Amino acid sequence: MREELQITVSLPIDKQKIQIISAWDLVKNKRVSAFRYQSQTFCFLNVFPLSQAKEVSFIWWNLTNTLGKTYLLLKGSKSYSIWEQVASEQVVDDSALPWKAPDTVSPTLVRAGLMMMQATYAEIDFFFGSRHAELFEQEITDLFRAENFPQTDSLSAVQQLFKADPWIVAYMVSWQRRHLDTLLQEVYRLAAKLFGNNTFVPRVLATLDELPSQDHHKFKTWLTGEATASRLWKYPTDASINHPSGSNTHD
């Protein structure tokens, strides 16, 4: 777990001992993000933008005092998240479940792909305004539906992929390599259509520098070696990353 994910309002827990896993909730019958600390198990409940710090603190306080259960409020680099304590037998690590497809992509690769999608969304919002960013999100949502992406069957699930910290939501989906490859191809196509060129590519790829070097290398090896999207997402040959010329055209 990276340093930016830290507990801000919670029981005293050593964050270095927290490891998020992809789990299956036997009660809700769905995939969830979860982590175990000592004898306690916590499942992801909801996510909020950093701008709602006061609101999310109140929600956490209200949940804790009204329901009498233990909830943790975590602060990530892009969002706050609330985690609910559940019975340890309620969730199981899904890494060894019999229905898991053999070519399922690791959370490491999913995380990097989501970082690229979110970074592209931010690029579009910055240069072309919120209306175009919303259209981008809608087209990606349509892709999820058309290609039957797992764990994207509800609007809230899709919104989390765009808004929540990829370090959390990467454990909430179980995608095959073709899903991730298809997503990155469509993200590139939509962005290139708006920009009229590929000047956004180095900046989007630069966001992957936030990954641990081993994870970054793993994703780069997959993208440049196995993925069809490698024809589109080409790593720059130098360290210079320039913004395209022209004025900001916010709506």
CSV table of C-alpha atoms in Angstrom, one decimal:
chain,number,residue,atom,x,y,z
A,1,MET,CA,0.0,0.0,0.0
A,2,ARG,CA,1.5,3.3,-1.0
A,3,GLU,CA,2.2,6.1,1.4
A,4,GLU,CA,-0.6,8.4,0.2
A,5,LEU,CA,-3.3,6.0,1.6
A,6,GLN,CA,-3.5,6.8,5.3
A,7,ILE,CA,-6.0,6.5,8.0
A,8,THR,CA,-7.2,9.9,9.1
A,9,VAL,CA,-10.2,9.1,11.4
A,10,SER,CA,-10.2,5.6,12.7
A,11,LEU,CA,-8.9,3.1,15.2
A,12,PRO,CA,-5.1,3.3,15.6
A,13,ILE,CA,-3.8,1.0,12.9
A,14,ASP,CA,-0.3,0.7,11.4
A,15,LYS,CA,-1.0,1.6,7.7
A,16,GLN,CA,2.1,-0.3,6.7
A,17,LYS,CA,0.3,-3.5,7.7
A,18,ILE,CA,-2.7,-2.9,5.5
A,19,GLN,CA,-2.9,-4.8,2.3
A,20,ILE,CA,-6.0,-4.4,0.1
A,21,ILE,CA,-7.2,-7.6,-1.6
A,22,SER,CA,-9.8,-8.5,-4.1
A,23,ALA,CA,-12.5,-10.5,-2.2
A,24,TRP,CA,-15.9,-12.0,-2.7
A,25,ASP,CA,-18.6,-10.9,-0.3
A,26,LEU,CA,-20.6,-14.1,0.5
A,27,VAL,CA,-23.5,-12.1,2.0
A,28,LYS,CA,-23.9,-9.5,-0.8
A,29,ASN,CA,-22.7,-12.0,-3.4
A,30,LYS,CA,-20.4,-9.6,-5.2
A,31,ARG,CA,-16.7,-8.7,-5.6
A,32,VAL,CA,-15.4,-6.1,-3.1
A,33,SER,CA,-12.2,-4.5,-2.0
A,34,ALA,CA,-11.3,-5.6,1.5
A,35,PHE,CA,-8.4,-5.7,3.9
A,36,ARG,CA,-7.7,-7.6,7.1
A,37,TYR,CA,-5.9,-6.1,10.1
A,38,GLN,CA,-5.1,-8.5,13.0
A,39,SER,CA,-8.4,-10.2,13.6
A,40,GLN,CA,-10.6,-7.6,11.9
A,41,THR,CA,-11.9,-7.5,8.3
A,42,PHE,CA,-13.0,-4.4,6.6
A,43,CYS,CA,-14.9,-4.0,3.3
A,44,PHE,CA,-15.0,-0.9,1.0
A,45,LEU,CA,-18.3,0.9,1.5
A,46,ASN,CA,-18.2,4.2,-0.4
A,47,VAL,CA,-15.9,6.9,-1.9
A,48,PHE,CA,-16.0,10.7,-1.8
A,49,PRO,CA,-13.9,13.4,-3.4
A,50,LEU,CA,-11.3,15.2,-1.3
A,51,SER,CA,-13.4,18.4,-1.6
A,52,GLN,CA,-16.1,16.8,0.7
A,53,ALA,CA,-13.8,16.4,3.7
A,54,LYS,CA,-16.3,17.9,6.2
A,55,GLU,CA,-19.3,15.9,4.7
A,56,VAL,CA,-17.5,12.6,4.7
A,57,SER,CA,-16.3,13.1,8.3
A,58,PHE,CA,-19.9,13.7,9.3
A,59,ILE,CA,-21.1,10.6,7.4
A,60,TRP,CA,-18.4,8.5,9.1
A,61,TRP,CA,-19.3,9.9,12.5
A,62,ASN,CA,-23.0,9.3,11.9
A,63,LEU,CA,-22.5,5.7,10.7
A,64,THR,CA,-20.3,4.9,13.7
A,65,ASN,CA,-22.7,6.4,16.3
A,66,THR,CA,-26.0,5.4,14.7
A,67,LEU,CA,-25.2,1.8,13.7
A,68,GLY,CA,-22.8,0.9,16.5
A,69,LYS,CA,-20.3,-0.7,14.1
A,70,THR,CA,-16.7,0.0,13.4
A,71,TYR,CA,-16.0,2.1,10.3
A,72,LEU,CA,-12.7,3.4,9.0
A,73,LEU,CA,-12.2,6.7,7.1
A,74,LEU,CA,-9.2,6.5,4.8
A,75,LYS,CA,-7.6,9.4,2.9
A,76,GLY,CA,-6.1,8.6,-0.5
A,77,SER,CA,-4.4,10.8,-3.0
A,78,LYS,CA,-7.6,11.4,-4.9
A,79,SER,CA,-10.5,10.6,-2.6
A,80,TYR,CA,-11.8,9.6,0.9
A,81,SER,CA,-13.1,6.2,1.4
A,82,ILE,CA,-15.2,4.6,4.1
A,83,TRP,CA,-14.7,0.9,5.1
A,84,GLU,CA,-17.0,-1.2,7.1
A,85,GLN,CA,-16.0,-3.9,9.6
A,86,VAL,CA,-17.6,-7.2,8.7
A,87,ALA,CA,-17.4,-10.8,10.0
A,88,SER,CA,-14.2,-12.4,8.8
A,89,GLU,CA,-16.1,-15.4,7.4
A,90,GLN,CA,-18.2,-13.0,5.3
A,91,VAL,CA,-15.5,-12.4,2.7
A,92,VAL,CA,-13.0,-14.7,1.0
A,93,ASP,CA,-10.0,-13.9,-1.0
A,94,ASP,CA,-11.1,-14.6,-4.6
A,95,SER,CA,-7.6,-15.3,-6.0
A,96,ALA,CA,-8.2,-19.0,-5.8
A,97,LEU,CA,-11.9,-19.2,-6.6
A,98,PRO,CA,-12.7,-21.9,-9.2
A,99,TRP,CA,-14.6,-19.5,-11.6
A,100,LYS,CA,-11.7,-17.1,-11.9
A,101,ALA,CA,-10.6,-17.0,-15.6
A,102,PRO,CA,-7.0,-18.1,-16.2
A,103,ASP,CA,-6.2,-14.9,-18.2
A,104,THR,CA,-7.6,-12.5,-15.6
A,105,VAL,CA,-5.4,-9.4,-15.4
A,106,SER,CA,-3.7,-8.7,-12.1
A,107,PRO,CA,-4.9,-5.7,-10.0
A,108,THR,CA,-1.5,-4.1,-10.8
A,109,LEU,CA,-2.3,-4.0,-14.5
A,110,VAL,CA,-5.9,-2.9,-13.9
A,111,ARG,CA,-4.7,-0.1,-11.6
A,112,ALA,CA,-2.3,1.2,-14.3
A,113,GLY,CA,-5.1,1.1,-16.9
A,114,LEU,CA,-7.5,3.0,-14.7
A,115,MET,CA,-4.8,5.6,-14.0
A,116,MET,CA,-4.5,6.1,-17.7
A,117,MET,CA,-8.2,6.4,-18.2
A,118,GLN,CA,-8.6,8.9,-15.3
A,119,ALA,CA,-5.6,10.9,-16.6
A,120,THR,CA,-7.1,11.1,-20.1
A,121,TYR,CA,-10.4,12.2,-18.6
A,122,ALA,CA,-8.5,15.0,-16.7
A,123,GLU,CA,-6.7,16.0,-19.9
A,124,ILE,CA,-10.0,16.3,-21.8
A,125,ASP,CA,-11.6,18.2,-18.9
A,126,PHE,CA,-8.7,20.6,-18.8
A,127,PHE,CA,-8.4,21.4,-22.5
A,128,PHE,CA,-11.9,21.0,-23.7
A,129,GLY,CA,-14.2,21.5,-20.6
A,130,SER,CA,-16.5,19.4,-18.5
A,131,ARG,CA,-19.1,18.8,-21.3
A,132,HIS,CA,-16.5,16.9,-23.4
A,133,ALA,CA,-15.2,15.1,-20.3
A,134,GLU,CA,-18.8,13.9,-19.5
A,135,LEU,CA,-19.2,12.7,-23.1
A,136,PHE,CA,-15.9,10.8,-22.8
A,137,GLU,CA,-17.2,9.1,-19.6
A,138,GLN,CA,-20.5,8.2,-21.3
A,139,GLU,CA,-18.7,6.7,-24.3
A,140,ILE,CA,-16.5,4.6,-22.0
A,141,THR,CA,-19.6,3.6,-20.1
A,142,ASP,CA,-21.2,2.5,-23.5
A,143,LEU,CA,-18.0,0.4,-24.2
A,144,PHE,CA,-18.3,-1.3,-20.8
A,145,ARG,CA,-21.9,-2.3,-21.7
A,146,ALA,CA,-21.3,-3.3,-25.3
A,147,GLU,CA,-18.2,-5.4,-24.4
A,148,ASN,CA,-19.8,-6.9,-21.3
A,149,PHE,CA,-17.1,-5.7,-18.9
A,150,PRO,CA,-17.5,-7.5,-15.5
A,151,GLN,CA,-18.5,-5.4,-12.5
A,152,THR,CA,-19.7,-2.4,-14.6
A,153,ASP,CA,-23.4,-3.2,-14.7
A,154,SER,CA,-24.4,-0.2,-12.6
A,155,LEU,CA,-23.9,3.5,-13.0
A,156,SER,CA,-22.4,3.8,-9.5
A,157,ALA,CA,-19.8,1.0,-10.3
A,158,VAL,CA,-18.7,2.9,-13.4
A,159,GLN,CA,-18.5,6.2,-11.6
A,160,GLN,CA,-16.2,4.7,-9.1
A,161,LEU,CA,-13.9,3.6,-11.8
A,162,PHE,CA,-13.6,7.3,-12.9
A,163,LYS,CA,-13.6,9.0,-9.5
A,164,ALA,CA,-12.2,6.7,-6.9
A,165,ASP,CA,-8.5,6.0,-6.2
A,166,PRO,CA,-7.3,3.3,-8.6
A,167,TRP,CA,-5.3,1.8,-5.8
A,168,ILE,CA,-8.7,0.8,-4.3
A,169,VAL,CA,-11.0,0.1,-7.2
A,170,ALA,CA,-8.5,-2.0,-9.1
A,171,TYR,CA,-9.4,-4.8,-6.6
A,172,MET,CA,-13.2,-4.4,-7.3
A,173,VAL,CA,-13.1,-5.7,-10.9
A,174,SER,CA,-12.0,-8.9,-12.4
A,175,TRP,CA,-11.1,-8.2,-16.1
A,176,GLN,CA,-9.4,-10.4,-18.7
A,177,ARG,CA,-6.6,-9.1,-20.8
A,178,ARG,CA,-8.9,-8.4,-23.7
A,179,HIS,CA,-11.0,-6.1,-21.5
A,180,LEU,CA,-8.0,-3.9,-20.5
A,181,ASP,CA,-6.6,-3.9,-24.0
A,182,THR,CA,-10.0,-2.9,-25.5
A,183,LEU,CA,-10.4,-0.1,-22.9
A,184,LEU,CA,-7.0,1.4,-23.6
A,185,GLN,CA,-7.7,1.3,-27.3
A,186,GLU,CA,-11.0,3.1,-26.9
A,187,VAL,CA,-9.5,5.7,-24.5
A,188,TYR,CA,-6.9,6.5,-27.0
A,189,ARG,CA,-9.3,6.7,-29.9
A,190,LEU,CA,-11.6,9.1,-28.1
A,191,ALA,CA,-8.8,11.4,-26.9
A,192,ALA,CA,-7.1,11.4,-30.3
A,193,LYS,CA,-10.4,12.4,-31.9
A,194,LEU,CA,-10.7,15.4,-29.7
A,195,PHE,CA,-7.0,16.5,-29.7
A,196,GLY,CA,-6.5,15.8,-33.4
A,197,ASN,CA,-3.1,14.3,-32.5
A,198,ASN,CA,-1.3,12.2,-29.9
A,199,THR,CA,0.2,15.0,-27.8
A,200,PHE,CA,-1.7,13.8,-24.7
A,201,VAL,CA,0.1,10.4,-24.7
A,202,PRO,CA,3.3,11.3,-22.9
A,203,ARG,CA,1.4,13.2,-20.2
A,204,VAL,CA,-1.0,10.3,-19.6
A,205,LEU,CA,1.8,7.8,-19.5
A,206,ALA,CA,3.7,10.1,-17.1
A,207,THR,CA,1.0,9.6,-14.4
A,208,LEU,CA,2.2,6.0,-14.2
A,209,ASP,CA,5.4,7.3,-12.5
A,210,GLU,CA,3.3,7.2,-9.3
A,211,LEU,CA,3.5,3.4,-9.4
A,212,PRO,CA,6.2,1.5,-7.6
A,213,SER,CA,9.0,0.8,-10.1
A,214,GLN,CA,8.3,-2.9,-10.2
A,215,ASP,CA,4.6,-2.4,-10.9
A,216,HIS,CA,5.4,0.2,-13.6
A,217,HIS,CA,7.8,-2.2,-15.2
A,218,LYS,CA,5.2,-5.0,-15.2
A,219,PHE,CA,2.6,-2.8,-16.8
A,220,LYS,CA,5.0,-1.4,-19.4
A,221,THR,CA,6.2,-4.9,-20.3
A,222,TRP,CA,2.6,-6.0,-20.8
A,223,LEU,CA,1.5,-2.9,-22.8
A,224,THR,CA,4.5,-2.9,-25.1
A,225,GLY,CA,4.7,-6.6,-25.5
A,226,GLU,CA,1.3,-8.2,-25.5
A,227,ALA,CA,-1.4,-5.5,-25.9
A,228,THR,CA,-2.8,-4.5,-29.2
A,229,ALA,CA,-3.0,-1.0,-27.7
A,230,SER,CA,0.8,-0.8,-27.9
A,231,ARG,CA,0.4,0.5,-31.4
A,232,LEU,CA,-1.2,3.6,-29.9
A,233,TRP,CA,0.3,4.2,-26.5
A,234,LYS,CA,4.0,4.6,-27.3
A,235,TYR,CA,6.3,5.6,-24.5
A,236,PRO,CA,8.3,8.8,-25.3
A,237,THR,CA,11.9,8.4,-26.2
A,238,ASP,CA,12.9,11.4,-24.1
A,239,ALA,CA,11.9,13.0,-20.8
A,240,SER,CA,10.4,16.1,-22.3
A,241,ILE,CA,6.6,16.4,-21.9
A,242,ASN,CA,5.2,19.5,-23.5
A,243,HIS,CA,1.7,20.7,-23.5
A,244,PRO,CA,0.2,21.3,-26.9
A,245,SER,CA,0.0,24.9,-28.1
A,246,GLY,CA,-3.2,26.7,-28.1
A,247,SER,CA,-5.5,28.3,-25.6
A,248,ASN,CA,-7.6,26.5,-23.0
A,249,THR,CA,-11.0,26.0,-24.4
A,250,HIS,CA,-13.1,25.3,-21.3
A,251,ASP,CA,-16.9,25.2,-21.9
